[in-house]
């Protein structure tokens, strides 16, 4: 464990911006911790150092459009105010439903997906990756769905490999049964067994290449986003362990919605929240002393729109410092002024109550 602050890794995402070799950046964590805002800001920062950046939302909720206040679709769209930042929103399950055609092959594949859970999402994701790779973006940022969905997404290469193996074993064991089944679904020979197997086998190279890239720390990294609370800490630990199991690099944690101790906090509720947060912040630093941990402040308003995202982005590079330090002359003057204002309001309210009682 690091013995002092000097030995701790840099408290920013600068390391991600400086790693020119990165091709895939996943951003994930528990629902409601600010993944989309973080993904959007990472995209904004990367657009300043890379030739072209694509942000892909794989979360069915699709908050990317809300973050930039611009409508995105399943095709890459240039983000307003940028010349090299693009965004798209995909939903593998919906994509699959939309792709059903009259040739019946997709009907057969959807039946196959019942036998191999997750293969429909995996195939849609593989198709999307194949398309993205032809577009030649410098780096791709994934704004992922909450943790459970994300872990399933990262399993897709092995899911497809299992699916291919299962279909091949079915073919060898049952011979012409697959052909009979495809005829039963009203599928012509050219769209039958050979086409289905061809579609799966055609993805094998993509699967193997993506699997190799995802496990290469020079090409892929995963950034965990969380808030300083128990459930989020627990979810982050689960995520980090699962990523290690999948051999996917992760060495950055963004802790969002932090109430900073030095700030002028007079509210009892906020003080209590601050103490609670500090307990979990200490645990984060203890568990992840070799990670780059970036702390972001809790704001009184949402960060929405390109300009607001650009404005907030400097906190990702330079550790946040509250404008007023507790105990300074300026901070004490501000507190005295605030207390005088509160006293004035309380006196006015007391006068109102007294007048009300006199009328009765």
JSON list of N, CA, C and O in Angstrom, two decimals, residues 56 58 88 90 123-133 142:
[
{"chain": "A", "resi": 56, "resn": "UNK", "atom": "N", "xyz": [-20.24, 5.49, -28.00]},
{"chain": "A", "resi": 56, "resn": "UNK", "atom": "CA", "xyz": [-21.36, 4.57, -28.26]},
{"chain": "A", "resi": 56, "resn": "UNK", "atom": "C", "xyz": [-22.08, 4.28, -26.95]},
{"chain": "A", "resi": 56, "resn": "UNK", "atom": "O", "xyz": [-21.46, 3.83, -25.98]},
{"chain": "A", "resi": 58, "resn": "UNK", "atom": "N", "xyz": [-24.50, 1.89, -25.04]},
{"chain": "A", "resi": 58, "resn": "UNK", "atom": "CA", "xyz": [-25.11, 0.55, -25.12]},
{"chain": "A", "resi": 58, "resn": "UNK", "atom": "C", "xyz": [-26.14, 0.38, -24.00]},
{"chain": "A", "resi": 58, "resn": "UNK", "atom": "O", "xyz": [-26.59, -0.72, -23.73]},
{"chain": "A", "resi": 88, "resn": "UNK", "atom": "N", "xyz": [-23.36, 7.69, -31.06]},
{"chain": "A", "resi": 88, "resn": "UNK", "atom": "CA", "xyz": [-24.45, 6.83, -31.54]},
{"chain": "A", "resi": 88, "resn": "UNK", "atom": "C", "xyz": [-25.03, 6.05, -30.36]},
{"chain": "A", "resi": 88, "resn": "UNK", "atom": "O", "xyz": [-24.35, 5.83, -29.36]},
{"chain": "A", "resi": 90, "resn": "UNK", "atom": "N", "xyz": [-27.08, 2.49, -29.39]},
{"chain": "A", "resi": 90, "resn": "UNK", "atom": "CA", "xyz": [-27.56, 1.18, -29.87]},
{"chain": "A", "resi": 90, "resn": "UNK", "atom": "C", "xyz": [-28.19, 0.39, -28.73]},
{"chain": "A", "resi": 90, "resn": "UNK", "atom": "O", "xyz": [-27.82, 0.56, -27.58]},
{"chain": "A", "resi": 123, "resn": "UNK", "atom": "N", "xyz": [-24.39, -11.48, -31.11]},
{"chain": "A", "resi": 123, "resn": "UNK", "atom": "CA", "xyz": [-24.26, -11.38, -32.57]},
{"chain": "A", "resi": 123, "resn": "UNK", "atom": "C", "xyz": [-24.50, -9.95, -33.05]},
{"chain": "A", "resi": 123, "resn": "UNK", "atom": "O", "xyz": [-23.79, -9.44, -33.91]},
{"chain": "A", "resi": 124, "resn": "UNK", "atom": "N", "xyz": [-25.50, -9.28, -32.45]},
{"chain": "A", "resi": 124, "resn": "UNK", "atom": "CA", "xyz": [-25.78, -7.89, -32.82]},
{"chain": "A", "resi": 124, "resn": "UNK", "atom": "C", "xyz": [-24.59, -7.00, -32.47]},
{"chain": "A", "resi": 124, "resn": "UNK", "atom": "O", "xyz": [-24.21, -6.11, -33.23]},
{"chain": "A", "resi": 125, "resn": "UNK", "atom": "N", "xyz": [-24.01, -7.26, -31.30]},
{"chain": "A", "resi": 125, "resn": "UNK", "atom": "CA", "xyz": [-22.86, -6.46, -30.86]},
{"chain": "A", "resi": 125, "resn": "UNK", "atom": "C", "xyz": [-21.66, -6.71, -31.77]},
{"chain": "A", "resi": 125, "resn": "UNK", "atom": "O", "xyz": [-20.93, -5.78, -32.11]},
{"chain": "A", "resi": 126, "resn": "UNK", "atom": "N", "xyz": [-21.48, -7.97, -32.17]},
{"chain": "A", "resi": 126, "resn": "UNK", "atom": "CA", "xyz": [-20.37, -8.31, -33.07]},
{"chain": "A", "resi": 126, "resn": "UNK", "atom": "C", "xyz": [-20.55, -7.62, -34.42]},
{"chain": "A", "resi": 126, "resn": "UNK", "atom": "O", "xyz": [-19.59, -7.10, -34.99]},
{"chain": "A", "resi": 127, "resn": "UNK", "atom": "N", "xyz": [-21.79, -7.61, -34.91]},
{"chain": "A", "resi": 127, "resn": "UNK", "atom": "CA", "xyz": [-22.08, -6.94, -36.18]},
{"chain": "A", "resi": 127, "resn": "UNK", "atom": "C", "xyz": [-21.77, -5.44, -36.07]},
{"chain": "A", "resi": 127, "resn": "UNK", "atom": "O", "xyz": [-21.20, -4.83, -36.96]},
{"chain": "A", "resi": 128, "resn": "UNK", "atom": "N", "xyz": [-22.17, -4.85, -34.92]},
{"chain": "A", "resi": 128, "resn": "UNK", "atom": "CA", "xyz": [-21.93, -3.42, -34.70]},
{"chain": "A", "resi": 128, "resn": "UNK", "atom": "C", "xyz": [-20.43, -3.13, -34.65]},
{"chain": "A", "resi": 128, "resn": "UNK", "atom": "O", "xyz": [-19.95, -2.17, -35.24]},
{"chain": "A", "resi": 129, "resn": "UNK", "atom": "N", "xyz": [-19.67, -3.99, -33.95]},
{"chain": "A", "resi": 129, "resn": "UNK", "atom": "CA", "xyz": [-18.22, -3.80, -33.85]},
{"chain": "A", "resi": 129, "resn": "UNK", "atom": "C", "xyz": [-17.55, -3.92, -35.21]},
{"chain": "A", "resi": 129, "resn": "UNK", "atom": "O", "xyz": [-16.62, -3.19, -35.53]},
{"chain": "A", "resi": 130, "resn": "UNK", "atom": "N", "xyz": [-18.05, -4.88, -36.01]},
{"chain": "A", "resi": 130, "resn": "UNK", "atom": "CA", "xyz": [-17.51, -5.08, -37.36]},
{"chain": "A", "resi": 130, "resn": "UNK", "atom": "C", "xyz": [-17.71, -3.80, -38.18]},
{"chain": "A", "resi": 130, "resn": "UNK", "atom": "O", "xyz": [-16.81, -3.34, -38.88]},
{"chain": "A", "resi": 131, "resn": "UNK", "atom": "N", "xyz": [-18.90, -3.19, -38.03]},
{"chain": "A", "resi": 131, "resn": "UNK", "atom": "CA", "xyz": [-19.23, -1.96, -38.74]},
{"chain": "A", "resi": 131, "resn": "UNK", "atom": "C", "xyz": [-18.33, -0.81, -38.24]},
{"chain": "A", "resi": 131, "resn": "UNK", "atom": "O", "xyz": [-17.77, -0.06, -39.03]},
{"chain": "A", "resi": 132, "resn": "UNK", "atom": "N", "xyz": [-18.19, -0.70, -36.92]},
{"chain": "A", "resi": 132, "resn": "UNK", "atom": "CA", "xyz": [-17.39, 0.37, -36.31]},
{"chain": "A", "resi": 132, "resn": "UNK", "atom": "C", "xyz": [-15.93, 0.28, -36.75]},
{"chain": "A", "resi": 132, "resn": "UNK", "atom": "O", "xyz": [-15.29, 1.29, -37.04]},
{"chain": "A", "resi": 133, "resn": "UNK", "atom": "N", "xyz": [-15.42, -0.96, -36.84]},
{"chain": "A", "resi": 133, "resn": "UNK", "atom": "CA", "xyz": [-14.01, -1.14, -37.22]},
{"chain": "A", "resi": 133, "resn": "UNK", "atom": "C", "xyz": [-13.74, -0.65, -38.64]},
{"chain": "A", "resi": 133, "resn": "UNK", "atom": "O", "xyz": [-12.65, -0.19, -38.95]},
{"chain": "A", "resi": 142, "resn": "UNK", "atom": "N", "xyz": [-17.22, 3.55, -24.87]},
{"chain": "A", "resi": 142, "resn": "UNK", "atom": "CA", "xyz": [-18.50, 2.88, -24.64]},
{"chain": "A", "resi": 142, "resn": "UNK", "atom": "C", "xyz": [-19.14, 3.39, -23.36]},
{"chain": "A", "resi": 142, "resn": "UNK", "atom": "O", "xyz": [-18.57, 3.25, -22.28]}
]
